[in-house]
Amino acid sequence: MKDVSQKDMENNLPLSTKKSKQSAKPKIISGVEFGGENFTVIAGPCTVESEEQIVEIAGKVKNSGAKMLRGGAFKPLSFPYRSDSFFELGIEGLKYLNTARKHHNIPVVTELMDLKYIDDVCDNADMIQIGSRNMQNFSLLEEVGKTGFPVLLKRHFGCSLRDWLGAAEYLLYYGSKDIVLCERGITAPHTHLETSRFIVDLQVVPAAKEISELPIIVDPSHSTFRRSFVPSIALASCAVGADGIIIDVHPEPEKAAVDPLNALTYKNFDILMNKIDKIKPLI
Ligand code: PEP
Ligand code: MN
């Protein structure tokens, strides 16, 4: 493989490309398995909007078969302006996530962007999301690694598999034990068409699996950025051998405070989950 050489695997990526009986086992994060025979679905809103809403969403997605709840309390938003209809709740949002996880007994993954909130995130969630934009924030990776807390490591949209595994290597080197990789779309200048904000690199799934035993899931919501494309890419992720998906779901997607273009309704999420159940045994 051109991108990751044998020498790289020995010198730069010994931990993330290690293959052993132990590394081949599914990762178990708060009772949820990633890897092995599982196709694990994480679902929830882009951003936590209210306590009542996140508790409702947690119940709905769990009923449809999601094993983990997602929801951002801290959002990497492109512009600094906020309004009543476009916002993030910060620490308040973390508390609501905690309420939802206790109410429905469902583990939570949420993004950490700033080291000053690391304890708050660990206290209120089960897994730290490193967002695409922070994939190479090495001081953040170092501190997150030191906590030993499970990590969902999103791929930066401009990074190769080698860079991505390098970020996983940082986490492992500093102390992480359970890492799940997440492909969330990459950019190339000629892909900036109306129909593709990012290109979903499904090929990276078998490529990663050839050299690493870290579980790998796909985010069809943030990669396609278009609700009508989400189910197809979710099913393709299952077909290509991914270990799961992470999906934006909202009671009224067009009114979502962040990312109204990509969230699925409860109904469409449920339809997707039924389709996944049908194709999963065939893969
Ligand atoms: C998200 O999952 O809410 C998110 C912002 O993702 P990404 O880092 O992939 O853009
Ligand atoms: Mn989003």
PDB file of C-alpha atoms and ligand atoms in Angstrom:
ATOM      1  CA  MET A   1       0.000   0.000   0.000  1.00  0.00           C
ATOM      2  CA  LYS A   2       1.496   3.325  -1.077  1.00  0.00           C
ATOM      3  CA  ASP A   3      -0.013   5.500   1.641  1.00  0.00           C
ATOM      4  CA  VAL A   4       1.049   3.385   4.622  1.00  0.00           C
ATOM      5  CA  SER A   5       4.326   1.526   4.141  1.00  0.00           C
ATOM      6  CA  GLN A   6       5.583  -1.476   6.063  1.00  0.00           C
ATOM      7  CA  LYS A   7       8.210   0.795   7.614  1.00  0.00           C
ATOM      8  CA  ASP A   8       5.481   3.199   8.747  1.00  0.00           C
ATOM      9  CA  MET A   9       3.637   0.384  10.400  1.00  0.00           C
ATOM     10  CA  GLU A  10       6.769  -0.628  12.279  1.00  0.00           C
ATOM     11  CA  ASN A  11       8.108   2.825  13.174  1.00  0.00           C
ATOM     12  CA  ASN A  12       5.223   5.297  13.188  1.00  0.00           C
ATOM     13  CA  LEU A  13       2.061   3.278  13.636  1.00  0.00           C
ATOM     14  CA  PRO A  14       2.989   0.224  15.736  1.00  0.00           C
ATOM     15  CA  LEU A  15       0.040   0.597  18.116  1.00  0.00           C
ATOM     16  CA  SER A  16      -2.711   1.482  15.654  1.00  0.00           C
ATOM     17  CA  THR A  17      -1.716  -1.259  13.195  1.00  0.00           C
ATOM     18  CA  LYS A  18      -1.051  -3.921  15.804  1.00  0.00           C
ATOM     19  CA  LYS A  19      -2.814  -7.210  15.166  1.00  0.00           C
ATOM     20  CA  SER A  20      -3.302  -9.630  18.011  1.00  0.00           C
ATOM     21  CA  LYS A  21      -5.973 -11.807  19.581  1.00  0.00           C
ATOM     22  CA  GLN A  22      -6.773  -8.914  21.916  1.00  0.00           C
ATOM     23  CA  SER A  23      -6.951  -6.195  19.233  1.00  0.00           C
ATOM     24  CA  ALA A  24      -9.203  -8.378  17.064  1.00  0.00           C
ATOM     25  CA  LYS A  25     -11.877  -8.496  19.757  1.00  0.00           C
ATOM     26  CA  PRO A  26     -14.807  -6.047  19.583  1.00  0.00           C
ATOM     27  CA  LYS A  27     -14.350  -2.921  21.686  1.00  0.00           C
ATOM     28  CA  ILE A  28     -16.967  -2.715  24.407  1.00  0.00           C
ATOM     29  CA  ILE A  29     -17.865   0.828  25.384  1.00  0.00           C
ATOM     30  CA  SER A  30     -20.381   1.112  28.222  1.00  0.00           C
ATOM     31  CA  GLY A  31     -21.835  -2.214  27.146  1.00  0.00           C
ATOM     32  CA  VAL A  32     -21.976  -1.338  23.423  1.00  0.00           C
ATOM     33  CA  GLU A  33     -19.886  -3.482  21.074  1.00  0.00           C
ATOM     34  CA  PHE A  34     -17.980  -2.037  18.115  1.00  0.00           C
ATOM     35  CA  GLY A  35     -16.337  -4.459  15.706  1.00  0.00           C
ATOM     36  CA  GLY A  36     -16.604  -8.192  15.179  1.00  0.00           C
ATOM     37  CA  GLU A  37     -19.987  -9.187  13.768  1.00  0.00           C
ATOM     38  CA  ASN A  38     -21.697  -5.997  14.956  1.00  0.00           C
ATOM     39  CA  PHE A  39     -23.080  -3.137  12.890  1.00  0.00           C
ATOM     40  CA  THR A  40     -23.466  -0.540  15.624  1.00  0.00           C
ATOM     41  CA  VAL A  41     -25.709   2.462  15.082  1.00  0.00           C
ATOM     42  CA  ILE A  42     -25.257   5.774  16.911  1.00  0.00           C
ATOM     43  CA  ALA A  43     -28.007   8.352  16.421  1.00  0.00           C
ATOM     44  CA  GLY A  44     -29.252  11.670  17.730  1.00  0.00           C
ATOM     45  CA  PRO A  45     -29.444  15.362  16.929  1.00  0.00           C
ATOM     46  CA  CYS A  46     -26.580  17.419  15.608  1.00  0.00           C
ATOM     47  CA  THR A  47     -26.799  19.707  18.613  1.00  0.00           C
ATOM     48  CA  VAL A  48     -28.596  19.283  21.933  1.00  0.00           C
ATOM     49  CA  GLU A  49     -31.463  21.781  21.889  1.00  0.00           C
ATOM     50  CA  SER A  50     -33.392  21.158  25.109  1.00  0.00           C
ATOM     51  CA  GLU A  51     -33.658  18.603  27.882  1.00  0.00           C
ATOM     52  CA  GLU A  52     -37.129  17.530  26.856  1.00  0.00           C
ATOM     53  CA  GLN A  53     -36.106  17.085  23.226  1.00  0.00           C
ATOM     54  CA  ILE A  54     -32.925  15.076  23.860  1.00  0.00           C
ATOM     55  CA  VAL A  55     -34.778  12.759  26.255  1.00  0.00           C
ATOM     56  CA  GLU A  56     -37.458  12.197  23.591  1.00  0.00           C
ATOM     57  CA  ILE A  57     -34.896  11.615  20.813  1.00  0.00           C
ATOM     58  CA  ALA A  58     -32.933   9.154  22.981  1.00  0.00           C
ATOM     59  CA  GLY A  59     -36.064   7.062  23.525  1.00  0.00           C
ATOM     60  CA  LYS A  60     -37.059   7.129  19.850  1.00  0.00           C
ATOM     61  CA  VAL A  61     -33.679   6.195  18.403  1.00  0.00           C
ATOM     62  CA  LYS A  62     -33.196   3.474  21.014  1.00  0.00           C
ATOM     63  CA  ASN A  63     -36.580   2.002  20.120  1.00  0.00           C
ATOM     64  CA  SER A  64     -35.532   1.882  16.472  1.00  0.00           C
ATOM     65  CA  GLY A  65     -32.334   0.020  17.379  1.00  0.00           C
ATOM     66  CA  ALA A  66     -29.659   2.665  17.980  1.00  0.00           C
ATOM     67  CA  LYS A  67     -27.194   1.530  20.628  1.00  0.00           C
ATOM     68  CA  MET A  68     -25.686   4.926  21.453  1.00  0.00           C
ATOM     69  CA  LEU A  69     -26.944   8.515  21.563  1.00  0.00           C
ATOM     70  CA  ARG A  70     -25.093  11.343  19.810  1.00  0.00           C
ATOM     71  CA  GLY A  71     -25.580  15.077  20.326  1.00  0.00           C
ATOM     72  CA  GLY A  72     -23.269  18.063  20.388  1.00  0.00           C
ATOM     73  CA  ALA A  73     -23.043  20.381  23.372  1.00  0.00           C
ATOM     74  CA  PHE A  74     -19.991  22.044  21.847  1.00  0.00           C
ATOM     75  CA  LYS A  75     -20.164  22.581  18.078  1.00  0.00           C
ATOM     76  CA  PRO A  76     -17.429  23.486  15.590  1.00  0.00           C
ATOM     77  CA  LEU A  77     -19.598  26.060  13.777  1.00  0.00           C
ATOM     78  CA  SER A  78     -18.164  27.835  10.715  1.00  0.00           C
ATOM     79  CA  PHE A  79     -19.185  31.338  11.824  1.00  0.00           C
ATOM     80  CA  PRO A  80     -19.185  33.030  15.245  1.00  0.00           C
ATOM     81  CA  TYR A  81     -22.786  34.255  15.103  1.00  0.00           C
ATOM     82  CA  ARG A  82     -25.485  32.572  17.214  1.00  0.00           C
ATOM     83  CA  SER A  83     -29.230  33.185  17.442  1.00  0.00           C
ATOM     84  CA  ASP A  84     -32.357  31.692  19.020  1.00  0.00           C
ATOM     85  CA  SER A  85     -32.577  29.255  16.128  1.00  0.00           C
ATOM     86  CA  PHE A  86     -28.848  28.539  15.710  1.00  0.00           C
ATOM     87  CA  PHE A  87     -26.963  27.638  18.869  1.00  0.00           C
ATOM     88  CA  GLU A  88     -25.028  25.235  21.072  1.00  0.00           C
ATOM     89  CA  LEU A  89     -25.760  24.791  24.791  1.00  0.00           C
ATOM     90  CA  GLY A  90     -22.286  24.044  26.177  1.00  0.00           C
ATOM     91  CA  ILE A  91     -22.228  22.595  29.713  1.00  0.00           C
ATOM     92  CA  GLU A  92     -26.021  22.820  29.961  1.00  0.00           C
ATOM     93  CA  GLY A  93     -26.224  20.538  26.905  1.00  0.00           C
ATOM     94  CA  LEU A  94     -23.877  18.020  28.556  1.00  0.00           C
ATOM     95  CA  LYS A  95     -26.208  17.858  31.552  1.00  0.00           C
ATOM     96  CA  TYR A  96     -29.202  17.197  29.315  1.00  0.00           C
ATOM     97  CA  LEU A  97     -27.274  14.401  27.580  1.00  0.00           C
ATOM     98  CA  ASN A  98     -26.615  12.876  30.967  1.00  0.00           C
ATOM     99  CA  THR A  99     -30.313  13.080  31.852  1.00  0.00           C
ATOM    100  CA  ALA A 100     -31.231  11.383  28.565  1.00  0.00           C
ATOM    101  CA  ARG A 101     -28.688   8.581  29.028  1.00  0.00           C
ATOM    102  CA  LYS A 102     -29.939   7.849  32.540  1.00  0.00           C
ATOM    103  CA  HIS A 103     -33.602   8.082  31.567  1.00  0.00           C
ATOM    104  CA  HIS A 104     -33.271   5.616  28.690  1.00  0.00           C
ATOM    105  CA  ASN A 105     -30.167   3.732  29.776  1.00  0.00           C
ATOM    106  CA  ILE A 106     -28.321   4.533  26.550  1.00  0.00           C
ATOM    107  CA  PRO A 107     -24.627   5.540  26.393  1.00  0.00           C
ATOM    108  CA  VAL A 108     -23.650   8.939  24.995  1.00  0.00           C
ATOM    109  CA  VAL A 109     -20.959  10.213  22.638  1.00  0.00           C
ATOM    110  CA  THR A 110     -20.323  13.946  22.420  1.00  0.00           C
ATOM    111  CA  GLU A 111     -17.649  16.201  20.981  1.00  0.00           C
ATOM    112  CA  LEU A 112     -14.861  17.778  23.025  1.00  0.00           C
ATOM    113  CA  MET A 113     -13.242  20.801  21.404  1.00  0.00           C
ATOM    114  CA  ASP A 114     -11.590  22.581  24.305  1.00  0.00           C
ATOM    115  CA  LEU A 115      -9.410  20.944  26.952  1.00  0.00           C
ATOM    116  CA  LYS A 116     -10.972  23.050  29.680  1.00  0.00           C
ATOM    117  CA  TYR A 117     -14.165  20.959  29.355  1.00  0.00           C
ATOM    118  CA  ILE A 118     -12.506  17.543  29.415  1.00  0.00           C
ATOM    119  CA  ASP A 119     -13.728  16.637  32.920  1.00  0.00           C
ATOM    120  CA  ASP A 120     -17.256  17.860  32.172  1.00  0.00           C
ATOM    121  CA  VAL A 121     -17.427  15.698  29.068  1.00  0.00           C
ATOM    122  CA  CYS A 122     -16.042  12.632  30.891  1.00  0.00           C
ATOM    123  CA  ASP A 123     -18.572  13.163  33.708  1.00  0.00           C
ATOM    124  CA  ASN A 124     -21.581  13.343  31.396  1.00  0.00           C
ATOM    125  CA  ALA A 125     -20.766  11.038  28.465  1.00  0.00           C
ATOM    126  CA  ASP A 126     -19.370   7.571  27.709  1.00  0.00           C
ATOM    127  CA  MET A 127     -17.227   8.402  24.711  1.00  0.00           C
ATOM    128  CA  ILE A 128     -15.392  11.544  23.567  1.00  0.00           C
ATOM    129  CA  GLN A 129     -15.828  12.581  19.952  1.00  0.00           C
ATOM    130  CA  ILE A 130     -12.780  14.187  18.380  1.00  0.00           C
ATOM    131  CA  GLY A 131     -14.317  16.081  15.491  1.00  0.00           C
ATOM    132  CA  SER A 132     -12.825  16.185  12.025  1.00  0.00           C
ATOM    133  CA  ARG A 133     -11.446  19.671  12.528  1.00  0.00           C
ATOM    134  CA  ASN A 134      -9.496  18.601  15.616  1.00  0.00           C
ATOM    135  CA  MET A 135      -8.158  15.311  14.292  1.00  0.00           C
ATOM    136  CA  GLN A 136      -4.640  16.748  14.248  1.00  0.00           C
ATOM    137  CA  ASN A 137      -4.917  18.869  17.377  1.00  0.00           C
ATOM    138  CA  PHE A 138      -2.093  16.915  18.957  1.00  0.00           C
ATOM    139  CA  SER A 139      -2.211  18.522  22.405  1.00  0.00           C
ATOM    140  CA  LEU A 140      -5.941  17.705  22.593  1.00  0.00           C
ATOM    141  CA  LEU A 141      -5.202  14.118  21.513  1.00  0.00           C
ATOM    142  CA  GLU A 142      -2.481  13.823  24.152  1.00  0.00           C
ATOM    143  CA  GLU A 143      -4.740  14.947  27.007  1.00  0.00           C
ATOM    144  CA  VAL A 144      -7.687  12.858  25.806  1.00  0.00           C
ATOM    145  CA  GLY A 145      -5.339   9.862  25.534  1.00  0.00           C
ATOM    146  CA  LYS A 146      -4.187  10.373  29.127  1.00  0.00           C
ATOM    147  CA  THR A 147      -7.771  10.061  30.412  1.00  0.00           C
ATOM    148  CA  GLY A 148      -7.993   6.520  28.944  1.00  0.00           C
ATOM    149  CA  PHE A 149     -11.584   7.429  28.004  1.00  0.00           C
ATOM    150  CA  PRO A 150     -13.126   5.820  24.859  1.00  0.00           C
ATOM    151  CA  VAL A 151     -12.775   7.957  21.726  1.00  0.00           C
ATOM    152  CA  LEU A 152     -14.674   8.332  18.471  1.00  0.00           C
ATOM    153  CA  LEU A 153     -11.980   9.686  16.148  1.00  0.00           C
ATOM    154  CA  LYS A 154     -13.378  11.414  13.090  1.00  0.00           C
ATOM    155  CA  ARG A 155     -11.202  11.703  10.016  1.00  0.00           C
ATOM    156  CA  HIS A 156     -10.218  15.191   8.934  1.00  0.00           C
ATOM    157  CA  PHE A 157     -11.656  15.942   5.474  1.00  0.00           C
ATOM    158  CA  GLY A 158      -8.170  16.669   4.127  1.00  0.00           C
ATOM    159  CA  CYS A 159      -6.268  13.788   5.672  1.00  0.00           C
ATOM    160  CA  SER A 160      -5.024  10.463   4.388  1.00  0.00           C
ATOM    161  CA  LEU A 161      -5.438   7.136   6.143  1.00  0.00           C
ATOM    162  CA  ARG A 162      -1.813   7.506   7.251  1.00  0.00           C
ATOM    163  CA  ASP A 163      -2.545  10.848   8.965  1.00  0.00           C
ATOM    164  CA  TRP A 164      -5.714   9.443  10.500  1.00  0.00           C
ATOM    165  CA  LEU A 165      -3.946   6.418  11.967  1.00  0.00           C
ATOM    166  CA  GLY A 166      -1.233   8.827  13.143  1.00  0.00           C
ATOM    167  CA  ALA A 167      -3.904  10.616  15.210  1.00  0.00           C
ATOM    168  CA  ALA A 168      -5.080   7.247  16.586  1.00  0.00           C
ATOM    169  CA  GLU A 169      -1.446   6.443  17.365  1.00  0.00           C
ATOM    170  CA  TYR A 170      -1.188   9.622  19.490  1.00  0.00           C
ATOM    171  CA  LEU A 171      -4.264   8.581  21.478  1.00  0.00           C
ATOM    172  CA  LEU A 172      -2.979   5.029  21.978  1.00  0.00           C
ATOM    173  CA  TYR A 173       0.518   6.214  22.840  1.00  0.00           C
ATOM    174  CA  TYR A 174      -0.805   8.474  25.593  1.00  0.00           C
ATOM    175  CA  GLY A 175      -3.206   5.930  27.066  1.00  0.00           C
ATOM    176  CA  SER A 176      -6.424   5.426  25.066  1.00  0.00           C
ATOM    177  CA  LYS A 177      -7.621   1.851  24.960  1.00  0.00           C
ATOM    178  CA  ASP A 178     -10.849   1.970  23.007  1.00  0.00           C
ATOM    179  CA  ILE A 179     -10.811   3.943  19.769  1.00  0.00           C
ATOM    180  CA  VAL A 180     -13.406   3.819  17.015  1.00  0.00           C
ATOM    181  CA  LEU A 181     -12.509   5.475  13.698  1.00  0.00           C
ATOM    182  CA  CYS A 182     -15.180   7.453  11.841  1.00  0.00           C
ATOM    183  CA  GLU A 183     -15.049   8.275   8.113  1.00  0.00           C
ATOM    184  CA  ARG A 184     -17.017  11.489   7.543  1.00  0.00           C
ATOM    185  CA  GLY A 185     -16.199  12.524   3.993  1.00  0.00           C
ATOM    186  CA  ILE A 186     -13.176  14.122   2.375  1.00  0.00           C
ATOM    187  CA  THR A 187     -12.747  17.055   0.020  1.00  0.00           C
ATOM    188  CA  ALA A 188     -11.097  17.400  -3.341  1.00  0.00           C
ATOM    189  CA  PRO A 189     -11.433  20.645  -5.326  1.00  0.00           C
ATOM    190  CA  HIS A 190     -13.245  19.035  -8.235  1.00  0.00           C
ATOM    191  CA  THR A 191     -15.834  17.500  -5.898  1.00  0.00           C
ATOM    192  CA  HIS A 192     -17.311  20.848  -4.923  1.00  0.00           C
ATOM    193  CA  LEU A 193     -20.478  20.233  -6.844  1.00  0.00           C
ATOM    194  CA  GLU A 194     -23.969  21.009  -5.645  1.00  0.00           C
ATOM    195  CA  THR A 195     -24.477  17.311  -5.130  1.00  0.00           C
ATOM    196  CA  SER A 196     -21.414  16.715  -2.983  1.00  0.00           C
ATOM    197  CA  ARG A 197     -20.175  18.805  -0.117  1.00  0.00           C
ATOM    198  CA  PHE A 198     -17.773  16.016   0.757  1.00  0.00           C
ATOM    199  CA  ILE A 199     -16.976  12.726  -0.939  1.00  0.00           C
ATOM    200  CA  VAL A 200     -17.608   9.683   1.211  1.00  0.00           C
ATOM    201  CA  ASP A 201     -14.473   7.585   1.030  1.00  0.00           C
ATOM    202  CA  LEU A 202     -16.023   4.146   1.426  1.00  0.00           C
ATOM    203  CA  GLN A 203     -12.865   2.564   0.058  1.00  0.00           C
ATOM    204  CA  VAL A 204     -11.046   3.616   3.214  1.00  0.00           C
ATOM    205  CA  VAL A 205     -13.052   1.003   5.153  1.00  0.00           C
ATOM    206  CA  PRO A 206     -11.440  -2.070   3.557  1.00  0.00           C
ATOM    207  CA  ALA A 207      -8.145  -0.164   3.347  1.00  0.00           C
ATOM    208  CA  ALA A 208      -8.131   0.496   7.094  1.00  0.00           C
ATOM    209  CA  LYS A 209      -9.201  -3.056   7.840  1.00  0.00           C
ATOM    210  CA  GLU A 210      -6.263  -4.445   5.881  1.00  0.00           C
ATOM    211  CA  ILE A 211      -3.767  -2.860   8.246  1.00  0.00           C
ATOM    212  CA  SER A 212      -5.581  -2.066  11.487  1.00  0.00           C
ATOM    213  CA  GLU A 213      -7.993  -3.753  13.837  1.00  0.00           C
ATOM    214  CA  LEU A 214      -9.534  -0.532  15.092  1.00  0.00           C
ATOM    215  CA  PRO A 215     -13.296  -0.576  14.461  1.00  0.00           C
ATOM    216  CA  ILE A 216     -14.372   1.867  11.741  1.00  0.00           C
ATOM    217  CA  ILE A 217     -17.792   3.462  11.300  1.00  0.00           C
ATOM    218  CA  VAL A 218     -19.157   5.944   8.725  1.00  0.00           C
ATOM    219  CA  ASP A 219     -21.034   9.233   9.196  1.00  0.00           C
ATOM    220  CA  PRO A 220     -23.417   9.542   6.233  1.00  0.00           C
ATOM    221  CA  SER A 221     -24.987  12.739   7.665  1.00  0.00           C
ATOM    222  CA  HIS A 222     -21.975  15.047   7.820  1.00  0.00           C
ATOM    223  CA  SER A 223     -20.363  13.611   4.702  1.00  0.00           C
ATOM    224  CA  THR A 224     -23.298  13.895   2.298  1.00  0.00           C
ATOM    225  CA  PHE A 225     -24.867  16.879   4.055  1.00  0.00           C
ATOM    226  CA  ARG A 226     -28.084  16.000   2.272  1.00  0.00           C
ATOM    227  CA  ARG A 227     -30.909  14.063   3.914  1.00  0.00           C
ATOM    228  CA  SER A 228     -32.004  12.325   0.722  1.00  0.00           C
ATOM    229  CA  PHE A 229     -28.524  10.789   0.283  1.00  0.00           C
ATOM    230  CA  VAL A 230     -28.152   9.576   3.872  1.00  0.00           C
ATOM    231  CA  PRO A 231     -29.997   6.225   3.708  1.00  0.00           C
ATOM    232  CA  SER A 232     -28.148   5.061   0.551  1.00  0.00           C
ATOM    233  CA  ILE A 233     -24.748   5.859   2.011  1.00  0.00           C
ATOM    234  CA  ALA A 234     -25.725   4.272   5.325  1.00  0.00           C
ATOM    235  CA  LEU A 235     -26.641   1.034   3.527  1.00  0.00           C
ATOM    236  CA  ALA A 236     -23.485   1.211   1.411  1.00  0.00           C
ATOM    237  CA  SER A 237     -21.459   1.561   4.615  1.00  0.00           C
ATOM    238  CA  CYS A 238     -22.962  -1.672   5.873  1.00  0.00           C
ATOM    239  CA  ALA A 239     -22.287  -3.367   2.534  1.00  0.00           C
ATOM    240  CA  VAL A 240     -18.647  -2.231   2.448  1.00  0.00           C
ATOM    241  CA  GLY A 241     -17.988  -3.831   5.828  1.00  0.00           C
ATOM    242  CA  ALA A 242     -18.041  -0.838   8.177  1.00  0.00           C
ATOM    243  CA  ASP A 243     -18.629  -1.598  11.848  1.00  0.00           C
ATOM    244  CA  GLY A 244     -21.463   0.888  12.121  1.00  0.00           C
ATOM    245  CA  ILE A 245     -22.755   4.367  11.367  1.00  0.00           C
ATOM    246  CA  ILE A 246     -23.466   7.620  13.194  1.00  0.00           C
ATOM    247  CA  ILE A 247     -26.589   9.445  12.012  1.00  0.00           C
ATOM    248  CA  ASP A 248     -28.257  12.802  12.704  1.00  0.00           C
ATOM    249  CA  VAL A 249     -31.921  12.313  13.711  1.00  0.00           C
ATOM    250  CA  HIS A 250     -34.302  15.125  14.668  1.00  0.00           C
ATOM    251  CA  PRO A 251     -38.066  15.322  15.366  1.00  0.00           C
ATOM    252  CA  GLU A 252     -38.414  18.203  12.870  1.00  0.00           C
ATOM    253  CA  PRO A 253     -35.245  18.175  10.728  1.00  0.00           C
ATOM    254  CA  GLU A 254     -35.938  21.424   8.872  1.00  0.00           C
ATOM    255  CA  LYS A 255     -36.134  23.198  12.233  1.00  0.00           C
ATOM    256  CA  ALA A 256     -32.911  21.692  13.646  1.00  0.00           C
ATOM    257  CA  ALA A 257     -30.748  24.342  15.341  1.00  0.00           C
ATOM    258  CA  VAL A 258     -27.665  23.025  13.498  1.00  0.00           C
ATOM    259  CA  ASP A 259     -27.496  21.054  10.236  1.00  0.00           C
ATOM    260  CA  PRO A 260     -31.180  21.119   9.208  1.00  0.00           C
ATOM    261  CA  LEU A 261     -30.241  19.746   5.774  1.00  0.00           C
ATOM    262  CA  ASN A 262     -29.005  16.316   6.774  1.00  0.00           C
ATOM    263  CA  ALA A 263     -31.033  15.019   9.751  1.00  0.00           C
ATOM    264  CA  LEU A 264     -33.519  12.180   9.273  1.00  0.00           C
ATOM    265  CA  THR A 265     -37.018  12.144  10.770  1.00  0.00           C
ATOM    266  CA  TYR A 266     -37.815   9.442  13.332  1.00  0.00           C
ATOM    267  CA  LYS A 267     -39.815   7.657  10.665  1.00  0.00           C
ATOM    268  CA  ASN A 268     -37.097   7.667   8.027  1.00  0.00           C
ATOM    269  CA  PHE A 269     -34.547   6.569  10.606  1.00  0.00           C
ATOM    270  CA  ASP A 270     -36.779   3.659  11.553  1.00  0.00           C
ATOM    271  CA  ILE A 271     -37.213   2.679   7.885  1.00  0.00           C
ATOM    272  CA  LEU A 272     -33.439   2.783   7.442  1.00  0.00           C
ATOM    273  CA  MET A 273     -32.905   0.596  10.511  1.00  0.00           C
ATOM    274  CA  ASN A 274     -35.305  -1.999   9.111  1.00  0.00           C
ATOM    275  CA  LYS A 275     -33.393  -2.050   5.824  1.00  0.00           C
ATOM    276  CA  ILE A 276     -30.107  -2.445   7.678  1.00  0.00           C
ATOM    277  CA  ASP A 277     -31.548  -5.417   9.562  1.00  0.00           C
ATOM    278  CA  LYS A 278     -32.383  -7.023   6.220  1.00  0.00           C
ATOM    279  CA  ILE A 279     -29.019  -6.549   4.526  1.00  0.00           C
ATOM    280  CA  LYS A 280     -26.805  -7.145   7.567  1.00  0.00           C
ATOM    281  CA  PRO A 281     -27.138 -10.959   7.541  1.00  0.00           C
ATOM    282  CA  LEU A 282     -26.149 -11.013   3.840  1.00  0.00           C
ATOM    283  CA  ILE A 283     -22.816  -9.270   4.361  1.00  0.00           C
TER     284      ILE A 283
HETATM  285  C1  PEP B   1     -20.703  16.324  14.289  1.00  0.00           C
HETATM  286  O1  PEP B   1     -20.629  15.096  14.341  1.00  0.00           O
HETATM  287  O2  PEP B   1     -21.610  16.961  14.836  1.00  0.00           O
HETATM  288  C2  PEP B   1     -19.671  17.077  13.551  1.00  0.00           C
HETATM  289  C3  PEP B   1     -19.535  18.380  13.667  1.00  0.00           C
HETATM  290  O3  PEP B   1     -18.927  16.297  12.765  1.00  0.00           O
HETATM  291  P1  PEP B   1     -17.623  16.572  11.869  1.00  0.00           P
HETATM  292  O4  PEP B   1     -16.498  16.793  12.810  1.00  0.00           O
HETATM  293  O5  PEP B   1     -17.513  15.309  11.102  1.00  0.00           O
HETATM  294  O6  PEP B   1     -17.915  17.760  11.005  1.00  0.00           O
HETATM  295 MN    MN B   2     -24.164  18.183  12.397  1.00  0.00          MN
END
